[in-house]
Amino acid sequence: MRVDLRSDTLTKPTPGMLEAMMTAEVGDDMFGEDPTVTALEKKAADMFGMDAALYCASGTMTNQIGIRLHTTLQDEVICHKHSHIYLYESGGLMSNSGVSVRLLEGERGLITAEDVKAAIQPDDIHAPVSKVVSLENTMNKGGGSCYDFEEIWAIRETCHEHGLALHLDGARLFNALVATGQKAKTYGEVFDTISICLSKGLGAPVGSLLLGGHSDIKRAKRIRKVMGGAWRQAGYIAAAGSYALDHHVNRLAEDHQRAKDIAGVLQSLAYVEEVYPCETNILIFKLSEKYTNEVFLKKLAENDIHAFGFGPQLIRFVTHYDFNNDHMEQLISTLKSL
């Protein structure tokens, strides 16, 4: 039995999701005539108490559009050095928006209002202009770590004080909401733009949404167009995203519990030196000198278990709704046998 813990993007549509897709009413979204896309955008915007939303192909696209909305050439983005927008979006900040980045430190990928305040550039022609702060919640490279909302609010106040926009890479924001009990609408109150992904923990096959004000989303449509992101009958896949929002949010708690259970097993194994704190569905652990990443991953693969290395001696597991109790049993048995 194949056990795949490489990512929560590997899920397949559920029967209910497939039914929603097959029965979706569609039209040409380029002309604003796909009712299912329109309904998904309104549902997401209402959920976060924001004016509007734009359905896009990926979280990379929504992030890149969001940053471009808030910047011009020679501006600067402030973010953590492990941010997805910096590490995993193919240099898009530079190629799409012509901006530089101010990379911050921070435990488990999280930054503070004090970090942001100290990073803001002075009004000096030798320096780029600080224009936007981007947070990531949950933080992938931090092992699915979650922001305390009081810190987010403090960052918001710092941004207001210095005239900076605040963007959220919320690829796994619903994991954070479920884990912390925070509310979607409180996020809509503090962020200028929010990117949410439907194809990670929520399990839709394609799609992310950019949320923001009416004027921002109107301009975002033009940016999406130049990026080649205009849709035609996109309602077939938008229906999957809508189904995911309706049916797959609360069940994220199951993924979180399985990740924590695996963490408990790993902590008892002699070849595991450290297990990162596990808050959501991402689990990172450090191997002792007994195994290199390559050797450990090969041993897992011999048992049809698949994962990623995440740095020297680091392994990442990501739980998801296609990872069930039978997979869990196979994984734990294998881990204990190594």
Short mmCIF file of C-alpha atoms in Angstrom, two decimals:
data_model
loop_
_atom_site.label_atom_id
_atom_site.label_comp_id
_atom_site.label_asym_id
_atom_site.label_seq_id
_atom_site.Cartn_x
_atom_site.Cartn_y
_atom_site.Cartn_z
CA MET A 1 0.00 0.00 0.00
CA ARG A 2 1.49 3.34 -1.03
CA VAL A 3 1.79 5.92 1.72
CA ASP A 4 2.50 9.42 0.41
CA LEU A 5 3.45 12.11 2.90
CA ARG A 6 5.28 14.41 0.50
CA SER A 7 2.54 17.05 0.47
CA ASP A 8 -1.13 17.75 1.09
CA THR A 9 -1.42 18.67 -2.61
CA LEU A 10 -1.48 14.97 -3.54
CA THR A 11 -5.11 14.30 -2.66
CA LYS A 12 -7.69 13.17 -5.20
CA PRO A 13 -11.24 14.60 -5.38
CA THR A 14 -13.74 12.81 -3.17
CA PRO A 15 -16.91 11.32 -4.72
CA GLY A 16 -18.95 14.26 -3.43
CA MET A 17 -16.49 16.73 -4.92
CA LEU A 18 -16.53 14.94 -8.27
CA GLU A 19 -20.33 15.06 -8.30
CA ALA A 20 -20.24 18.81 -7.66
CA MET A 21 -17.77 19.25 -10.49
CA MET A 22 -19.78 17.19 -12.97
CA THR A 23 -23.01 19.04 -12.26
CA ALA A 24 -21.59 22.57 -12.16
CA GLU A 25 -23.24 25.32 -14.18
CA VAL A 26 -20.57 27.05 -16.25
CA GLY A 27 -19.96 29.93 -18.63
CA ASP A 28 -17.02 31.93 -19.93
CA ASP A 29 -15.37 33.49 -16.90
CA MET A 30 -13.27 35.80 -19.09
CA PHE A 31 -16.56 37.55 -19.80
CA GLY A 32 -17.65 37.28 -16.17
CA GLU A 33 -20.27 34.72 -17.14
CA ASP A 34 -19.34 31.63 -15.12
CA PRO A 35 -21.86 31.51 -12.26
CA THR A 36 -19.95 28.85 -10.32
CA VAL A 37 -16.73 30.87 -10.30
CA THR A 38 -18.66 33.98 -9.28
CA ALA A 39 -20.36 32.08 -6.46
CA LEU A 40 -17.03 30.70 -5.20
CA GLU A 41 -15.46 34.16 -5.19
CA LYS A 42 -18.41 35.61 -3.27
CA LYS A 43 -18.41 32.72 -0.79
CA ALA A 44 -14.73 33.20 0.01
CA ALA A 45 -14.99 36.99 0.25
CA ASP A 46 -18.00 36.74 2.57
CA MET A 47 -16.23 34.15 4.71
CA PHE A 48 -13.43 36.61 5.43
CA GLY A 49 -15.60 39.73 5.47
CA MET A 50 -13.73 41.20 2.51
CA ASP A 51 -15.11 43.05 -0.50
CA ALA A 52 -14.20 40.68 -3.31
CA ALA A 53 -12.14 37.71 -4.44
CA LEU A 54 -10.42 36.49 -7.58
CA TYR A 55 -10.13 32.82 -8.53
CA CYS A 56 -6.70 31.88 -9.87
CA ALA A 57 -4.79 28.78 -10.91
CA SER A 58 -2.39 28.61 -7.97
CA GLY A 59 -1.20 30.13 -4.72
CA THR A 60 1.93 31.31 -6.47
CA MET A 61 -0.25 33.31 -8.86
CA THR A 62 -2.36 34.85 -6.09
CA ASN A 63 0.73 35.73 -4.06
CA GLN A 64 2.46 37.28 -7.05
CA ILE A 65 -0.60 39.30 -7.98
CA GLY A 66 -0.99 40.43 -4.37
CA ILE A 67 2.59 41.70 -4.16
CA ARG A 68 2.32 43.44 -7.52
CA LEU A 69 -0.82 45.24 -6.37
CA HIS A 70 1.06 46.85 -3.51
CA THR A 71 4.39 47.71 -5.16
CA THR A 72 6.12 49.43 -8.05
CA LEU A 73 9.67 49.18 -9.39
CA GLN A 74 12.42 49.74 -6.78
CA ASP A 75 10.11 48.94 -3.87
CA GLU A 76 10.83 46.30 -1.24
CA VAL A 77 8.92 43.44 0.36
CA ILE A 78 9.57 42.57 4.00
CA CYS A 79 9.16 38.87 4.79
CA HIS A 80 10.78 35.98 6.63
CA LYS A 81 13.79 34.42 4.94
CA HIS A 82 11.93 31.11 4.67
CA SER A 83 8.79 32.58 3.07
CA HIS A 84 7.25 30.69 0.18
CA ILE A 85 7.01 33.91 -1.85
CA TYR A 86 10.80 34.17 -1.68
CA LEU A 87 12.03 30.56 -1.72
CA TYR A 88 9.52 28.71 -3.88
CA GLU A 89 8.04 31.08 -6.46
CA SER A 90 10.88 31.06 -9.00
CA GLY A 91 12.09 34.58 -8.37
CA GLY A 92 8.65 35.93 -9.16
CA LEU A 93 8.99 38.94 -6.86
CA MET A 94 11.81 40.18 -9.04
CA SER A 95 10.52 39.10 -12.45
CA ASN A 96 6.85 40.03 -11.96
CA SER A 97 7.11 43.13 -9.79
CA GLY A 98 10.71 44.32 -10.04
CA VAL A 99 11.07 44.50 -6.27
CA SER A 100 13.75 43.54 -3.80
CA VAL A 101 13.25 41.73 -0.50
CA ARG A 102 14.23 42.40 3.09
CA LEU A 103 14.62 38.96 4.64
CA LEU A 104 14.04 38.60 8.36
CA GLU A 105 14.98 35.98 10.93
CA GLY A 106 12.38 34.57 13.27
CA GLU A 107 11.84 31.35 15.18
CA ARG A 108 9.94 28.72 13.19
CA GLY A 109 9.43 31.16 10.32
CA LEU A 110 7.43 33.72 12.29
CA ILE A 111 8.28 37.42 12.54
CA THR A 112 7.22 40.11 15.01
CA ALA A 113 6.11 43.72 14.86
CA GLU A 114 9.48 44.72 16.30
CA ASP A 115 11.23 42.79 13.52
CA VAL A 116 9.16 44.64 10.94
CA LYS A 117 9.71 48.05 12.48
CA ALA A 118 13.47 47.53 12.55
CA ALA A 119 13.48 46.40 8.89
CA ILE A 120 11.67 49.40 7.38
CA GLN A 121 14.02 51.32 5.13
CA PRO A 122 14.80 55.00 5.83
CA ASP A 123 13.78 57.63 3.28
CA ASP A 124 17.09 57.49 1.43
CA ILE A 125 17.70 57.40 -2.34
CA HIS A 126 20.29 54.68 -1.79
CA ALA A 127 17.66 52.28 -0.44
CA PRO A 128 14.56 50.67 -1.93
CA VAL A 129 11.22 51.81 -0.58
CA SER A 130 9.58 49.53 1.99
CA LYS A 131 6.05 48.99 0.71
CA VAL A 132 4.56 45.68 1.86
CA VAL A 133 4.93 43.12 4.63
CA SER A 134 4.09 39.54 3.73
CA LEU A 135 3.31 36.93 6.38
CA GLU A 136 2.81 33.18 5.86
CA ASN A 137 0.33 31.31 8.04
CA THR A 138 0.74 28.43 8.60
CA MET A 139 4.49 28.59 7.96
CA ASN A 140 5.62 25.69 5.80
CA LYS A 141 9.34 25.84 6.65
CA GLY A 142 8.45 26.35 10.30
CA GLY A 143 6.70 22.98 10.45
CA GLY A 144 3.16 24.28 10.06
CA SER A 145 3.62 26.90 12.77
CA CYS A 146 0.81 29.37 13.47
CA TYR A 147 0.87 33.06 14.26
CA ASP A 148 -0.57 34.39 17.49
CA PHE A 149 -3.23 36.85 16.34
CA GLU A 150 -2.10 39.51 18.80
CA GLU A 151 1.24 39.57 16.99
CA ILE A 152 -0.50 39.86 13.63
CA TRP A 153 -2.47 42.81 14.98
CA ALA A 154 0.73 44.45 16.23
CA ILE A 155 2.28 44.00 12.78
CA ARG A 156 -0.85 45.55 11.27
CA GLU A 157 -0.45 48.59 13.52
CA THR A 158 3.20 48.94 12.53
CA CYS A 159 2.22 48.78 8.86
CA HIS A 160 -0.42 51.47 9.34
CA GLU A 161 2.02 53.71 11.17
CA HIS A 162 4.55 53.50 8.33
CA GLY A 163 2.20 53.34 5.34
CA LEU A 164 2.92 49.71 4.41
CA ALA A 165 0.45 47.21 2.97
CA LEU A 166 0.00 43.81 4.66
CA HIS A 167 -0.36 40.65 2.57
CA LEU A 168 -1.01 37.14 3.82
CA ASP A 169 0.18 33.98 2.12
CA GLY A 170 -2.57 31.84 3.59
CA ALA A 171 -1.88 28.69 1.60
CA ARG A 172 -2.72 26.70 4.72
CA LEU A 173 -4.66 29.39 6.57
CA PHE A 174 -7.58 27.06 7.26
CA ASN A 175 -5.21 24.75 9.12
CA ALA A 176 -4.28 27.71 11.31
CA LEU A 177 -7.92 28.65 11.88
CA VAL A 178 -8.85 25.11 12.90
CA ALA A 179 -5.79 24.69 15.13
CA THR A 180 -6.09 28.02 16.96
CA GLY A 181 -9.82 28.70 16.94
CA GLN A 182 -9.18 32.06 15.27
CA LYS A 183 -11.90 33.45 12.99
CA ALA A 184 -11.65 34.10 9.27
CA LYS A 185 -13.30 37.52 9.51
CA THR A 186 -10.70 38.79 11.96
CA TYR A 187 -8.10 38.13 9.26
CA GLY A 188 -10.17 40.05 6.77
CA GLU A 189 -10.13 43.03 9.14
CA VAL A 190 -6.33 43.33 9.30
CA PHE A 191 -4.92 42.22 5.94
CA ASP A 192 -5.10 44.23 2.73
CA THR A 193 -4.90 41.08 0.62
CA ILE A 194 -5.12 37.39 1.50
CA SER A 195 -4.18 34.41 -0.64
CA ILE A 196 -5.94 31.16 0.26
CA CYS A 197 -5.27 27.81 -1.38
CA LEU A 198 -7.99 25.26 -2.12
CA SER A 199 -5.72 22.46 -3.37
CA LYS A 200 -3.69 21.81 -0.22
CA GLY A 201 -5.39 20.70 2.98
CA LEU A 202 -8.86 21.33 1.54
CA GLY A 203 -8.22 18.88 -1.29
CA ALA A 204 -9.54 20.61 -4.40
CA PRO A 205 -7.61 19.58 -7.53
CA VAL A 206 -6.81 23.15 -8.65
CA GLY A 207 -7.09 26.72 -7.50
CA SER A 208 -6.43 29.55 -5.08
CA LEU A 209 -8.23 32.80 -4.31
CA LEU A 210 -6.96 36.31 -3.77
CA LEU A 211 -9.14 38.33 -1.40
CA GLY A 212 -9.11 42.11 -1.08
CA GLY A 213 -10.91 45.38 -1.66
CA HIS A 214 -13.01 46.08 -4.76
CA SER A 215 -10.40 48.30 -6.42
CA ASP A 216 -7.57 45.86 -5.72
CA ILE A 217 -9.46 42.89 -7.13
CA LYS A 218 -10.49 44.87 -10.21
CA ARG A 219 -6.82 45.62 -10.89
CA ALA A 220 -5.86 42.05 -9.96
CA LYS A 221 -7.96 40.78 -12.87
CA ARG A 222 -5.81 42.79 -15.26
CA ILE A 223 -2.62 41.43 -13.67
CA ARG A 224 -4.00 37.88 -13.81
CA LYS A 225 -4.69 38.38 -17.52
CA VAL A 226 -1.11 39.39 -18.33
CA MET A 227 0.12 36.36 -16.38
CA GLY A 228 -1.95 34.13 -18.64
CA GLY A 229 -4.39 33.35 -15.86
CA ALA A 230 -7.74 34.11 -17.48
CA TRP A 231 -10.27 31.28 -17.35
CA ARG A 232 -12.99 30.03 -19.68
CA GLN A 233 -15.43 27.43 -18.28
CA ALA A 234 -13.60 27.32 -14.96
CA GLY A 235 -16.73 26.52 -13.00
CA TYR A 236 -16.02 22.80 -13.26
CA ILE A 237 -12.98 23.19 -11.03
CA ALA A 238 -14.36 26.12 -9.04
CA ALA A 239 -17.14 23.76 -7.95
CA ALA A 240 -14.50 21.56 -6.33
CA GLY A 241 -13.17 24.56 -4.41
CA SER A 242 -16.63 25.52 -3.23
CA TYR A 243 -17.30 21.94 -2.12
CA ALA A 244 -13.98 21.95 -0.25
CA LEU A 245 -14.91 25.12 1.66
CA ASP A 246 -18.26 23.61 2.60
CA HIS A 247 -17.09 20.11 3.58
CA HIS A 248 -13.35 19.89 4.18
CA VAL A 249 -12.45 22.65 6.63
CA ASN A 250 -13.45 21.16 9.98
CA ARG A 251 -11.97 17.76 9.14
CA LEU A 252 -8.49 19.34 9.03
CA ALA A 253 -8.39 18.58 12.77
CA GLU A 254 -8.05 14.89 11.86
CA ASP A 255 -4.89 15.63 9.86
CA HIS A 256 -3.49 17.63 12.76
CA GLN A 257 -4.10 14.81 15.23
CA ARG A 258 -2.45 12.23 13.01
CA ALA A 259 0.60 14.46 12.62
CA LYS A 260 0.81 14.86 16.40
CA ASP A 261 0.48 11.10 16.89
CA ILE A 262 3.35 10.51 14.46
CA ALA A 263 5.39 13.12 16.32
CA GLY A 264 4.84 11.20 19.53
CA VAL A 265 6.19 8.02 17.94
CA LEU A 266 9.21 9.80 16.46
CA GLN A 267 10.16 11.24 19.85
CA SER A 268 10.65 7.70 21.15
CA LEU A 269 12.99 6.59 18.36
CA ALA A 270 16.75 6.56 18.92
CA TYR A 271 17.58 7.69 15.39
CA VAL A 272 15.50 10.88 15.73
CA GLU A 273 17.46 13.72 17.31
CA GLU A 274 14.71 16.33 17.40
CA VAL A 275 11.04 16.69 16.50
CA TYR A 276 9.85 20.22 15.73
CA PRO A 277 6.73 21.38 17.60
CA CYS A 278 3.72 20.05 15.71
CA GLU A 279 0.71 22.38 15.58
CA THR A 280 -1.00 21.43 12.34
CA ASN A 281 -0.48 18.90 9.53
CA ILE A 282 3.21 19.52 8.82
CA LEU A 283 5.76 17.57 10.81
CA ILE A 284 9.50 18.20 10.58
CA PHE A 285 12.08 16.11 12.41
CA LYS A 286 15.85 15.88 12.55
CA LEU A 287 17.72 12.61 12.10
CA SER A 288 20.71 11.57 14.16
CA GLU A 289 23.97 10.66 12.47
CA LYS A 290 22.71 7.10 11.98
CA TYR A 291 20.97 8.12 8.75
CA THR A 292 21.47 10.72 6.08
CA ASN A 293 18.37 12.11 4.39
CA GLU A 294 19.06 10.03 1.31
CA VAL A 295 19.46 6.75 3.18
CA PHE A 296 16.43 7.34 5.39
CA LEU A 297 14.17 8.30 2.49
CA LYS A 298 15.38 5.25 0.54
CA LYS A 299 14.48 2.96 3.45
CA LEU A 300 11.03 4.52 3.63
CA ALA A 301 10.58 4.09 -0.14
CA GLU A 302 11.48 0.39 0.16
CA ASN A 303 8.34 0.15 2.30
CA ASP A 304 6.35 2.24 -0.21
CA ILE A 305 6.38 5.28 2.06
CA HIS A 306 7.28 8.58 0.43
CA ALA A 307 8.43 11.87 1.97
CA PHE A 308 10.74 14.81 1.31
CA GLY A 309 14.04 15.89 2.75
CA PHE A 310 13.75 19.42 4.09
CA GLY A 311 17.36 20.36 4.71
CA PRO A 312 20.43 18.64 6.18
CA GLN A 313 19.19 15.73 8.35
CA LEU A 314 15.64 17.12 8.19
CA ILE A 315 12.58 15.20 6.99
CA ARG A 316 9.09 16.58 6.38
CA PHE A 317 5.85 14.60 6.65
CA VAL A 318 2.55 16.23 5.62
CA THR A 319 -0.73 14.57 6.57
CA HIS A 320 -3.90 14.98 4.48
CA TYR A 321 -7.31 13.43 3.96
CA ASP A 322 -5.97 10.67 1.69
CA PHE A 323 -3.71 9.55 4.55
CA ASN A 324 -5.92 7.22 6.61
CA ASN A 325 -5.63 4.91 9.61
CA ASP A 326 -4.30 2.02 7.51
CA HIS A 327 -1.56 4.27 6.14
CA MET A 328 -0.84 5.42 9.68
CA GLU A 329 -0.41 1.86 10.89
CA GLN A 330 1.97 1.03 8.03
CA LEU A 331 4.01 4.18 8.67
CA ILE A 332 4.39 3.64 12.40
CA SER A 333 5.31 -0.01 11.95
CA THR A 334 8.00 0.95 9.45
CA LEU A 335 9.38 3.79 11.57
CA LYS A 336 9.75 1.48 14.54
CA SER A 337 11.51 -1.16 12.44
CA LEU A 338 14.27 1.10 11.13
#
